Coordinates of C-alpha atoms in Angstrom, one line a residue:
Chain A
X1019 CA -52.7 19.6 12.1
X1020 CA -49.4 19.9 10.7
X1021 CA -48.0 21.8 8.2
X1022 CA -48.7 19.2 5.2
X1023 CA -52.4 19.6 6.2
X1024 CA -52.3 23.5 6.5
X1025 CA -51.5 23.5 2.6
X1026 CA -53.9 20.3 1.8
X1027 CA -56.8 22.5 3.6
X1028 CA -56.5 25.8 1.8
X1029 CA -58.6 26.1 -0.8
X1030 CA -56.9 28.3 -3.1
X1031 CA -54.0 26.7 -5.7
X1032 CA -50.6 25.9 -4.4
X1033 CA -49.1 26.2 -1.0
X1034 CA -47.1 29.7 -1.6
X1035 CA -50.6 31.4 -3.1
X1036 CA -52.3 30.2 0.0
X1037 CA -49.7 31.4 2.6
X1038 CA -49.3 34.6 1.0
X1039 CA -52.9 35.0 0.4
X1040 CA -53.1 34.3 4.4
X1041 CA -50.4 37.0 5.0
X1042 CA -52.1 39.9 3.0
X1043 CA -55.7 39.3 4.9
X1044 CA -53.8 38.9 8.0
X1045 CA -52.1 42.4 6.8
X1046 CA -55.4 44.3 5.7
X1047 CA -57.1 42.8 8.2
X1048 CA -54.9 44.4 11.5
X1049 CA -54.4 47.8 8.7
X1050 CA -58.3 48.1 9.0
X1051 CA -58.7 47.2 12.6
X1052 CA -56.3 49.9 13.9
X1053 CA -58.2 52.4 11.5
X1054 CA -61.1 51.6 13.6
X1055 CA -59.2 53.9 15.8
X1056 CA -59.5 57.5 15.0
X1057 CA -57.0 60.4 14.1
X1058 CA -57.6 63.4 15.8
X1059 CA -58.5 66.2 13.9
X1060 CA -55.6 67.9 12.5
X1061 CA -53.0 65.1 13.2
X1062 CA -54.1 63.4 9.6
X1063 CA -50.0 63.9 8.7
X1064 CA -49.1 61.5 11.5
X1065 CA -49.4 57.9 9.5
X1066 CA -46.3 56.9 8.0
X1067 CA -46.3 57.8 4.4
X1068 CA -45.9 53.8 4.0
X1069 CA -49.2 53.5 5.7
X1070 CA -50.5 56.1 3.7
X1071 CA -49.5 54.9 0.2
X1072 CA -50.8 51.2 1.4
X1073 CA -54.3 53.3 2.2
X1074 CA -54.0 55.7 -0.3
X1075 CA -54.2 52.2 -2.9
X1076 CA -55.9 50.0 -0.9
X1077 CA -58.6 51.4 1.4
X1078 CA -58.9 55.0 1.0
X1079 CA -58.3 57.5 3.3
X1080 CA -60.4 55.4 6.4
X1081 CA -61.4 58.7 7.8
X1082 CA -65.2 58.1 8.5
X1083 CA -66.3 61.0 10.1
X1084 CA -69.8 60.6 9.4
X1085 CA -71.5 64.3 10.5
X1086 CA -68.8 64.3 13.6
X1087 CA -69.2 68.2 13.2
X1088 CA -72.5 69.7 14.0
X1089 CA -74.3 71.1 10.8
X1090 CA -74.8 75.0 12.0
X1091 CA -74.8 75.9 7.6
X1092 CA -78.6 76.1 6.7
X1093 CA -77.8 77.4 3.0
X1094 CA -74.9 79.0 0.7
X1095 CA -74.7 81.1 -2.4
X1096 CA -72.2 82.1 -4.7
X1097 CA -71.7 84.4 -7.4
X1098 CA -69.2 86.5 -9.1
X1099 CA -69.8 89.9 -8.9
X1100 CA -68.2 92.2 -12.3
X1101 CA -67.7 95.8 -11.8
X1102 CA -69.2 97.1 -15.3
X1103 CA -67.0 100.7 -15.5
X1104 CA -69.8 102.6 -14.9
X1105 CA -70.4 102.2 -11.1
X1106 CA -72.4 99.2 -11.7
X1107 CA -72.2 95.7 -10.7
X1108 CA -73.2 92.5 -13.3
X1109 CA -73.3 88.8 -11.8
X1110 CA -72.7 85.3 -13.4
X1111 CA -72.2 82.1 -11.7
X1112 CA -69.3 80.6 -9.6
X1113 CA -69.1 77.5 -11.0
X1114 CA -66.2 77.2 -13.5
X1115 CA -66.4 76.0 -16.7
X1116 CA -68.5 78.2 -18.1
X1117 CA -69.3 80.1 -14.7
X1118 CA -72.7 78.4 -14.0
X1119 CA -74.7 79.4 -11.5
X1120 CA -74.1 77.7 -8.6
X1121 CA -77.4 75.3 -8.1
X1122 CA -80.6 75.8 -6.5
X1123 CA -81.3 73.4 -4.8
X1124 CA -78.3 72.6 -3.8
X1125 CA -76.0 69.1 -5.2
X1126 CA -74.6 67.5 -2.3
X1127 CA -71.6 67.3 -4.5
X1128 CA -71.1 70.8 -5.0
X1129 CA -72.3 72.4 -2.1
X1130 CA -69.4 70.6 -0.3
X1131 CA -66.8 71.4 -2.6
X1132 CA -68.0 75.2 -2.4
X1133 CA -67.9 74.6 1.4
X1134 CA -64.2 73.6 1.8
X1135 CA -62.9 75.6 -0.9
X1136 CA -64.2 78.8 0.5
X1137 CA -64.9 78.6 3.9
X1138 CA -62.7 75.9 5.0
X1139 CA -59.2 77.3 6.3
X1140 CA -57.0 73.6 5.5
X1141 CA -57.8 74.6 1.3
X1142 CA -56.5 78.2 1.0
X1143 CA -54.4 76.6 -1.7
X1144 CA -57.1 75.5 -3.5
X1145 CA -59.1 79.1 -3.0
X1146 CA -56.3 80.9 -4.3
X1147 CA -55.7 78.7 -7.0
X1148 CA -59.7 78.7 -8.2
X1149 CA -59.3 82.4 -7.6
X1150 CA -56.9 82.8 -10.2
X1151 CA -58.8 80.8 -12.7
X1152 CA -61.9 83.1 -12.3
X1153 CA -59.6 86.1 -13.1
X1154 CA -58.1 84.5 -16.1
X1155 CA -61.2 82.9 -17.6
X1156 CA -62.8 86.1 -17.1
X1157 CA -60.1 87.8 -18.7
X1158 CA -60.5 85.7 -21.6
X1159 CA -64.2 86.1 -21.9
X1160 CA -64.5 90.0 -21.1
X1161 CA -60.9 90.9 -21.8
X1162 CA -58.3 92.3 -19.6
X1163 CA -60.3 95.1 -18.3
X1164 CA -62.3 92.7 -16.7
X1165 CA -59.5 91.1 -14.6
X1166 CA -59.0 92.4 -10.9
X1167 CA -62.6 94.3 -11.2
X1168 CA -64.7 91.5 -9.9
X1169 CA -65.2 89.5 -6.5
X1170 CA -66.8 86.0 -5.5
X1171 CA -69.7 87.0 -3.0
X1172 CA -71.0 84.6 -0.4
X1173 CA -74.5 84.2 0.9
X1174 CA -74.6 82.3 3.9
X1175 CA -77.4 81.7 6.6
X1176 CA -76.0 80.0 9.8
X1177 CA -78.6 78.2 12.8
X1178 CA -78.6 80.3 15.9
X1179 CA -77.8 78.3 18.9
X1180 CA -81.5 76.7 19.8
X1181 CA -82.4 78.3 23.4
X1182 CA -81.7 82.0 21.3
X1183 CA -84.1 80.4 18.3
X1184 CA -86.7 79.2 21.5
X1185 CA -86.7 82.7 22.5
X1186 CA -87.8 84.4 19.6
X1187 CA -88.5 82.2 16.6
X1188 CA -86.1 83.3 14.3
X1189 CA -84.2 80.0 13.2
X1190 CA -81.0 82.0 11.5
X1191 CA -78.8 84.9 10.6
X1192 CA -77.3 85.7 6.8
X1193 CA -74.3 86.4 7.0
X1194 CA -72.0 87.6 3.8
X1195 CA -68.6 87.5 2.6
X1196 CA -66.9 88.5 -0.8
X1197 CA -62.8 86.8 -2.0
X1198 CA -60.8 88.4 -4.7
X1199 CA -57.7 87.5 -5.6
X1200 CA -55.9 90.0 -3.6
X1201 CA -58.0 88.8 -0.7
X1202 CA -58.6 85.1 -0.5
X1203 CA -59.0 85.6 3.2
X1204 CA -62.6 86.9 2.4
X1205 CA -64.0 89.8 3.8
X1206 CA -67.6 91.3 4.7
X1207 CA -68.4 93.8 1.7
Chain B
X1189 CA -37.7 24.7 27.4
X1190 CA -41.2 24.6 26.1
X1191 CA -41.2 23.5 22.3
X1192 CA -42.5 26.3 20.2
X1193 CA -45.6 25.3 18.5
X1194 CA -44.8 24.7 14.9
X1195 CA -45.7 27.8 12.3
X1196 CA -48.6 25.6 10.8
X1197 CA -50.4 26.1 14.6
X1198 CA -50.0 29.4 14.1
X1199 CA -52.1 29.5 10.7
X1200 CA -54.6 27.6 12.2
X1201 CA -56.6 30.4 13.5
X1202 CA -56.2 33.1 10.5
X1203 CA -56.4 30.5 7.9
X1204 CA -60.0 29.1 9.7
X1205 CA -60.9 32.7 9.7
X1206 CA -60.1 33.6 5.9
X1207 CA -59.9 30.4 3.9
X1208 CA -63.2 28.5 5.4
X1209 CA -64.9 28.3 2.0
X1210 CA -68.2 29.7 1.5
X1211 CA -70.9 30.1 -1.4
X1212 CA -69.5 32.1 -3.8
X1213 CA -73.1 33.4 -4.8
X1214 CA -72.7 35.9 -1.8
X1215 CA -69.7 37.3 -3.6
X1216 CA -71.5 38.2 -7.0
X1217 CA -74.4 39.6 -4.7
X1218 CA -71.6 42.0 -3.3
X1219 CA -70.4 42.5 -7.1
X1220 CA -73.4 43.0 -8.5
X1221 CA -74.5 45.8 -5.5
X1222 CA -71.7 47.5 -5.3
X1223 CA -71.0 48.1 -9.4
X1224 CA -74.8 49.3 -9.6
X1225 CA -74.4 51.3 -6.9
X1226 CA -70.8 52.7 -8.4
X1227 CA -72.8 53.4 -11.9
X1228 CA -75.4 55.1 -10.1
X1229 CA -72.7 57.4 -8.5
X1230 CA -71.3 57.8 -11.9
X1231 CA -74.6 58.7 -13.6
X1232 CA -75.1 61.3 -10.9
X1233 CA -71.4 63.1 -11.8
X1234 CA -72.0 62.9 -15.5
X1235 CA -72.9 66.1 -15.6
X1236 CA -70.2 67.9 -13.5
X1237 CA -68.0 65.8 -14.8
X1238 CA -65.8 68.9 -16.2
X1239 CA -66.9 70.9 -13.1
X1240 CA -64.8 68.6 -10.6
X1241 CA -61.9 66.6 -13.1
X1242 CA -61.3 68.4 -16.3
X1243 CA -58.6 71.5 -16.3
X1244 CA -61.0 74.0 -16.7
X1245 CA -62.7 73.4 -13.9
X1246 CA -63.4 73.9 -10.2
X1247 CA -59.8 72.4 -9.3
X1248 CA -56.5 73.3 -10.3
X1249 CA -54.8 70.2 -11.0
X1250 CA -51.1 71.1 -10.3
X1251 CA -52.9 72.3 -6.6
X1252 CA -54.1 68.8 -6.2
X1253 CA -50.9 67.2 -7.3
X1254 CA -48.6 69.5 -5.0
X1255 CA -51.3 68.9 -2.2
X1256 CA -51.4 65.2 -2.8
X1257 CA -50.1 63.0 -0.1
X1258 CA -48.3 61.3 -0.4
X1259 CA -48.2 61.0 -3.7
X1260 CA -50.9 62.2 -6.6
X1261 CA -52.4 59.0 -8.6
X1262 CA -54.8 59.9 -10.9
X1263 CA -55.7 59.1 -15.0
X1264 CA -57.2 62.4 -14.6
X1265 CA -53.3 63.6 -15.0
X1266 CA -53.4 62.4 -18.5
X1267 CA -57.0 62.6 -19.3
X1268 CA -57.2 66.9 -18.6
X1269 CA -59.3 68.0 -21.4
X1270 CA -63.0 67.7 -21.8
X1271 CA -63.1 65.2 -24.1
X1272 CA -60.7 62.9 -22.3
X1273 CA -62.5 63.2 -19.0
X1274 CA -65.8 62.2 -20.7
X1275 CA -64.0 58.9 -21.9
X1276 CA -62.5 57.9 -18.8
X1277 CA -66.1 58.2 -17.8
X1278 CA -67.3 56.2 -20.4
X1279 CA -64.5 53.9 -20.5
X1280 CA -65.8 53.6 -16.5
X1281 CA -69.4 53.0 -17.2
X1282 CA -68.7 50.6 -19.7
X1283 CA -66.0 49.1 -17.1
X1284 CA -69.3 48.9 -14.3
X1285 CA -71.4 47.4 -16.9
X1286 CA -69.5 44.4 -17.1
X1287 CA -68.6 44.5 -13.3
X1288 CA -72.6 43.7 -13.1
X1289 CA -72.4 41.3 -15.8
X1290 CA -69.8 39.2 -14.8
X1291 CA -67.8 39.3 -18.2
X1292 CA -64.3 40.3 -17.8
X1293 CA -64.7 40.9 -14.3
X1294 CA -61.4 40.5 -12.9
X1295 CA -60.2 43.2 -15.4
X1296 CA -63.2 45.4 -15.2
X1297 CA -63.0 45.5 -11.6
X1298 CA -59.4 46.7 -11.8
X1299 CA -60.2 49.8 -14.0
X1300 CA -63.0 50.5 -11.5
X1301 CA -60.4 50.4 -8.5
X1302 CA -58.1 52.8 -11.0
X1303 CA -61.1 55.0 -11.8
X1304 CA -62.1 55.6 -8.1
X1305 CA -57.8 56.3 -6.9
X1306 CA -58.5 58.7 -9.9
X1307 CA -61.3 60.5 -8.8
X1308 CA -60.9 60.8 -5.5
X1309 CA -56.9 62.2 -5.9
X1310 CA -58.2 64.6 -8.8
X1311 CA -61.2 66.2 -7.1
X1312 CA -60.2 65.3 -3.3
X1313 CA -62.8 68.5 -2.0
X1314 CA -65.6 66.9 -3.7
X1315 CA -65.5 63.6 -2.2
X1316 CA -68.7 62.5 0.1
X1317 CA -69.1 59.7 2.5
X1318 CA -70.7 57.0 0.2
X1319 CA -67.7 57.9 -2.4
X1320 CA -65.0 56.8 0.8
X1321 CA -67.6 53.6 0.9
X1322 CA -67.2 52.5 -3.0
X1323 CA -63.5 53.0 -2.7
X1324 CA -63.2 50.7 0.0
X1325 CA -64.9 48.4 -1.7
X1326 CA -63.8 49.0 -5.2
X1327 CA -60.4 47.0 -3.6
X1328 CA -62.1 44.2 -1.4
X1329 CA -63.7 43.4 -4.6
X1330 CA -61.1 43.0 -6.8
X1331 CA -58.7 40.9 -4.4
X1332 CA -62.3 38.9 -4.2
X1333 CA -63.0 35.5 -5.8
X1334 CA -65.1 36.6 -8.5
X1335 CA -66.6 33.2 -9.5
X1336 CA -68.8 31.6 -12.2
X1337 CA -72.2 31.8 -10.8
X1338 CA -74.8 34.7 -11.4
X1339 CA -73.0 36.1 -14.3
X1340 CA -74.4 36.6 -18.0
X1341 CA -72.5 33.9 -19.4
X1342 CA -73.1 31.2 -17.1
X1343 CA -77.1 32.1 -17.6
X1344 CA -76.9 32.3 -20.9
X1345 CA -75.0 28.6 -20.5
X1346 CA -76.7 27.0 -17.7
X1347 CA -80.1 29.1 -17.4
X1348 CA -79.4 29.7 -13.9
X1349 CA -79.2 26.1 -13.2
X1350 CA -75.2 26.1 -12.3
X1351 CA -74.5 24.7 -9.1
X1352 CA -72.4 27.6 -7.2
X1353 CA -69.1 26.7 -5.9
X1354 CA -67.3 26.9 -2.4
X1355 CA -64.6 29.7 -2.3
X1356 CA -62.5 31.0 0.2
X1357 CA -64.4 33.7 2.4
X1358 CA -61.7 36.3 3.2
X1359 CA -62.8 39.0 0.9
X1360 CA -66.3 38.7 2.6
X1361 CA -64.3 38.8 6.1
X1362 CA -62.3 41.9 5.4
X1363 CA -65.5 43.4 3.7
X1364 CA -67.5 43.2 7.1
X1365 CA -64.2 44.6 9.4
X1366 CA -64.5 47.5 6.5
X1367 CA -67.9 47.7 7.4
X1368 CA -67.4 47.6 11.2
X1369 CA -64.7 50.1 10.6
X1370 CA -67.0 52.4 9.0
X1371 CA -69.9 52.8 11.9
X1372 CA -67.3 52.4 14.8
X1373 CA -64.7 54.9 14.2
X1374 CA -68.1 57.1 13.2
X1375 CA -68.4 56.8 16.8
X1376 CA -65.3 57.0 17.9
X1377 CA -64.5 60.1 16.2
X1378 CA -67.4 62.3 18.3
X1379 CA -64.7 61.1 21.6
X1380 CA -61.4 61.9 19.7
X1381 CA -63.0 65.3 18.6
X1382 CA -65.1 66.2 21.2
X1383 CA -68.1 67.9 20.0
X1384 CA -70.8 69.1 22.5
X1385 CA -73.7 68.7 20.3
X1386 CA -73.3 65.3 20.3
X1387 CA -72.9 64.9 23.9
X1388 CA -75.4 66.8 25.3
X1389 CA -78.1 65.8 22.5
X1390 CA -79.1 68.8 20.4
X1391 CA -76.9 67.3 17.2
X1392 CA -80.2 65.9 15.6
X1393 CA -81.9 69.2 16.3
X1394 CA -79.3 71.6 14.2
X1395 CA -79.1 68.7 11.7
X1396 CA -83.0 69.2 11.0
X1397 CA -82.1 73.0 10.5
X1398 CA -79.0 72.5 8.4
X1399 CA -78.5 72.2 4.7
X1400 CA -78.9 68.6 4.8
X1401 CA -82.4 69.2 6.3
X1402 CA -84.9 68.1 3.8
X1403 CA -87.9 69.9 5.8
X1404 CA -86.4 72.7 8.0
X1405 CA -88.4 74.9 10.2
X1406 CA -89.6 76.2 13.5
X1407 CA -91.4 72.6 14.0
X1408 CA -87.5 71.3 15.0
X1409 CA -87.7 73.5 18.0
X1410 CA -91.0 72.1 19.1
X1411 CA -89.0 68.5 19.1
X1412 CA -86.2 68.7 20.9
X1413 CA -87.5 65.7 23.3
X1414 CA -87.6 63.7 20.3
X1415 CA -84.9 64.8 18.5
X1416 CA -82.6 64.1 21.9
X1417 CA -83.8 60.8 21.7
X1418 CA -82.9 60.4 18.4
X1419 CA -79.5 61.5 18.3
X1420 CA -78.7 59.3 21.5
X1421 CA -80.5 56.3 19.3
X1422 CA -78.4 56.9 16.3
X1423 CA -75.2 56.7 18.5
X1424 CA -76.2 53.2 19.8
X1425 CA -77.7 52.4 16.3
X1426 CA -74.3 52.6 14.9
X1427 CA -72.3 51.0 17.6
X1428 CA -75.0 47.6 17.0
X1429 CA -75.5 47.1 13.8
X1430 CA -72.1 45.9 13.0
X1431 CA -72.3 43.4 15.7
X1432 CA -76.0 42.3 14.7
X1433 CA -75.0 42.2 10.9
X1434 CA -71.9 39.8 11.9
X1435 CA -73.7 37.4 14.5
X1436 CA -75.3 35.0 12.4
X1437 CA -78.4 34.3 14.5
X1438 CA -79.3 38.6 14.5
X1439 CA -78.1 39.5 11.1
X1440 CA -81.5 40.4 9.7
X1441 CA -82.2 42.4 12.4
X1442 CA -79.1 44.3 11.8
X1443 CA -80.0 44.8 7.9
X1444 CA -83.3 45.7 9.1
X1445 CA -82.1 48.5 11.9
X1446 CA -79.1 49.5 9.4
X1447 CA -81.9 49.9 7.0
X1448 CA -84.0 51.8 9.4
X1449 CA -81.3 54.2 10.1
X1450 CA -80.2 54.7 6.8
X1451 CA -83.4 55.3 5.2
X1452 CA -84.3 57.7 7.8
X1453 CA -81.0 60.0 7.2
X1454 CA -82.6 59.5 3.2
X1455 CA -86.0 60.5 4.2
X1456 CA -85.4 63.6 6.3
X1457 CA -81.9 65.0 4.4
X1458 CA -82.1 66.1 0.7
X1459 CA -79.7 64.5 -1.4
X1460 CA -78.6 61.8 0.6
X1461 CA -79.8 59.2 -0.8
X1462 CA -76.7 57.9 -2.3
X1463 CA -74.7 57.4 1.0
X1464 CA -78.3 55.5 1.7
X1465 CA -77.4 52.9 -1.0
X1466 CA -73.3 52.6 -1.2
X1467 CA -74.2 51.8 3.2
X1468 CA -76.3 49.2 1.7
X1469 CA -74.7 47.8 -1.0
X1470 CA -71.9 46.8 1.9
X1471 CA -74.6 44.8 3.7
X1472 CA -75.0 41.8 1.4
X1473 CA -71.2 40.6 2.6
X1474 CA -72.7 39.9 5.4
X1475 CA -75.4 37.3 3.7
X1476 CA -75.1 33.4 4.3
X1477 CA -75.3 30.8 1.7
X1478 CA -78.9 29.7 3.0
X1479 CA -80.1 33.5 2.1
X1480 CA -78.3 33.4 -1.4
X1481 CA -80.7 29.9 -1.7
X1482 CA -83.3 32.1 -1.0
X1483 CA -82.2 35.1 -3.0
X1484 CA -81.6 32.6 -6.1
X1485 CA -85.1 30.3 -5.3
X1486 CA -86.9 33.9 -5.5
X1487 CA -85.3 35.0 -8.7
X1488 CA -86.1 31.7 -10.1
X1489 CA -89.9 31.7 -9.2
X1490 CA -89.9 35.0 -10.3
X1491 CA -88.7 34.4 -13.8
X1492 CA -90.8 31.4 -14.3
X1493 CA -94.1 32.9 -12.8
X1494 CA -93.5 36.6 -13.5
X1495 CA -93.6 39.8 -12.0
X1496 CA -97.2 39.4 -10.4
X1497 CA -96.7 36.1 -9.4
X1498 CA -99.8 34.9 -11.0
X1499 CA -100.2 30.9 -10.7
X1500 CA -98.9 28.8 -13.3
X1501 CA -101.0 27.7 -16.7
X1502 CA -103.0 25.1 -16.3

């Protein structure tokens, strides 16, 4: 085969199209076999920012982690808990516009957004940020009294570890925490 | 001094690999699949749409922006109020619509490719699994040949009668590394980040007790046998169903153990059942032009006999 027959056996229109057609699979083709290898966790920041745009564009983030960490969450609530002035506590639902109650049953969707936003420590940003939207929506719906007298409250059960559970048959513990804005960090109540 | 082989030698291989031309009826399969599947996903976010991409919800989008690496693409940094968010939705669905159709599709599958860089940059905490899967293949689908055959307008014109052409196969070639991309790193990722439960068994066993359970209780902890088993067997399920799916001879029985597999993780996790389909809706790249024959024969009987197959008038 020579080079007159390369062009004369690609199917696609014109010699340049074809060569550079060949060039970009070639391309995406090696991009997606070294993704086959993975980046350890916490070393996501070590492809190029080249690499990443051409992902970020092309391919997504190829970070297929599919359940690499063990499930130990068996179920989560949240709520936003309003000090009324009088000693007393009112509640209305996490889930901003509107503060919705967070659903019951869960939503895949949301449960893992309420996941990393609260209790995963790479989003504090993102906590902090949501945190100050509660106060000011609130704010705006209660008026200012209401900012800064109110916290988001957790409700978590975790599995035990399995030969405690053999033991005695209880599957999990509950396990609470409540975030203000003067302390994203969370804390037990 | 040997003569270096000339640059055309060199093309030999990649362009055999890529350019080999193929039915382009596997293609629409893969178009139609995956822009179904893509609807479906949208139909399911409708109503948290303002919840994960409007300003007044969940997300604070100049967070997102600053946080974006490495750097933040999204309509959604136009389109911040309510209203606009519902019309990029609707712009979306209407986009998908004619992704299945076939009419426009080059252009349609472009805003789909925008619409998922979109999404995923404005609500990056919200993403799932069988989201990462339609963006993959919101791009290998717009770089594919598109073609004529099994769209509205050529069965409105030709009443399914067209004869399909031959196209180049590398979209269906990068599709299926995608796909072997997706199980094996998977894999790979339990090594990199070591995680005992996967080593020494038990991962299938807190799975069943986790959120994702769809029937938790104490009957997990009279299972572990099984549950061991099973969390070995979903290790080597992984690692051979890309390899069955590609060799020509097995790749039924990869469809049917990928199908297995995934329709187990849909039968015993709630909510699931999405990832079940976008995992599917990759398999068809892996289809050959005798099982698009058989696809199309099928469709054909079907429409001339009817749903119940009933015989013919005599």
């Amino acid at each position: 085969m020579n080079d007159e027959n390369v062009a004369g056996d690609l199917p696609v229109k014109g010699r340049l199209r074809s060569v550079l057609l060949l060039v970009f699979c070639c391309w995406h083709a090696v991009f997606l076999v070294i993704s086959v290898v993975p980046q350890r966790t916490g070393q996501e920041d070590r492809i190029s920012a080249p690499m990443n745009l051409y992902g970020m564009l092309a391919a997504g983030s190829q970070w297929w982690k599919m359940f690499e960490t063990i499930p130990l969450l068996h179920s989560l609530g949240a709520r936003i808990e309003i000090e009324d002035g009088a000693g007393g506590r009112t509640s209305v639902g996490s889930v901003l516009p509107g503060f919705v109650p967070y659903p019951k049953p869960e939503i895949s969707r949301q449960y893992i957004l309420l996941h990393r936003l609260l209790l995963s420590s790479s989003s504090p940003s993102h906590l902090e940020a949501y945190l100050r939207r509660v106060d000011d929506q609130l704010a705006a719906l209660r008026g200012p009294a209401a900012s800064g007298h109110w916290s988001l409250v957790i409700d978590a059960e975790y599995s035990r570890t399995l030969i405690y559970s053999r033991r005695d048959g209880e599957l999990y513990v509950f396990a609470t925490r409540s975030f203000t804005p003067a302390n994203p960090g969370g804390a037990a109540p | 001094m040997p003569r270096m082989p000339p640059i055309s030698q060199w093309l030999r291989g990649p362009a055999h690999l890529f350019l080999r031309r193929d039915d382009e009826r596997i293609y629409a399969a893969v178009r139609i699949a995956f822009a179904a599947v893509a609807l479906l996903n949208l139909i399911f976010l409708w109503p948290d749409r303002h919840v994960f991409f409007s300003d007044s919800g969940m997300m604070d989008p100049d967070v997102v922006a600053a946080r974006a690496d490495p750097v933040y693409l999204s309509i959604f940094a136009f389109a911040r109020s309510d209203a606009a968010v519902t019309c990029c939705l609707l712009v979306t669905a209407l986009a998908l619509v004619m992704l299945i159709a076939g009419i426009g599709a080059r252009l349609a599958a472009f805003w789909v490719l925008v619409w998922h860089i979109s999404y995923h940059a404005r609500a990056p905490l919200a993403m799932t699994g069988w989201d990462m899967v339609l963006r993959s293949f919101s791009f290998l689908v717009l770089v594919s040949p598109v073609g004529k055959c099994w769209t509205l307008p050529a069965l409105l014109r030709a009443g399914g009668k067209m004869i399909p052409a031959l196209v180049p196969r590398y979209g269906l070639i990068l599709m299926r590394l995608q796909v072997v991309v997706i199980y094996w790193q998977s894999v790979l990722a339990r090594f990199a980040n070591p995680d005992p439960y996967w080593g020494n068994g038990e991962f299938m066993s807190y799975f069943m007790l986790s959120h994702h359970a769809r029937w938790p209780g104490r009957w997990v902890l009279e299972y572990g046998g099984i549950l061991t088993f099973t969390t070995y067997a979903v290790q080597i399920a992984e690692v051979a169903i890309p390899v069955l799916l590609w060799v020509k001879r097995t790749r039924r029985w990869g469809m049917l153990l990928g199908l297995a597999l995934h329709a187990g993780i849909s039968v015993f996790a709630r909510d699931l059942w999405l990832f079940f389909l976008a995992m599917m809706m990759t398999y068809p790249a892996f289809l050959r032009a005798e099982d698009v024959e058989g696809i199309a024969r099928g469709m054909r009987r079907f429409v001339t006999r009817g749903p119940a197959g009933g015989s013919e008038p005599e």
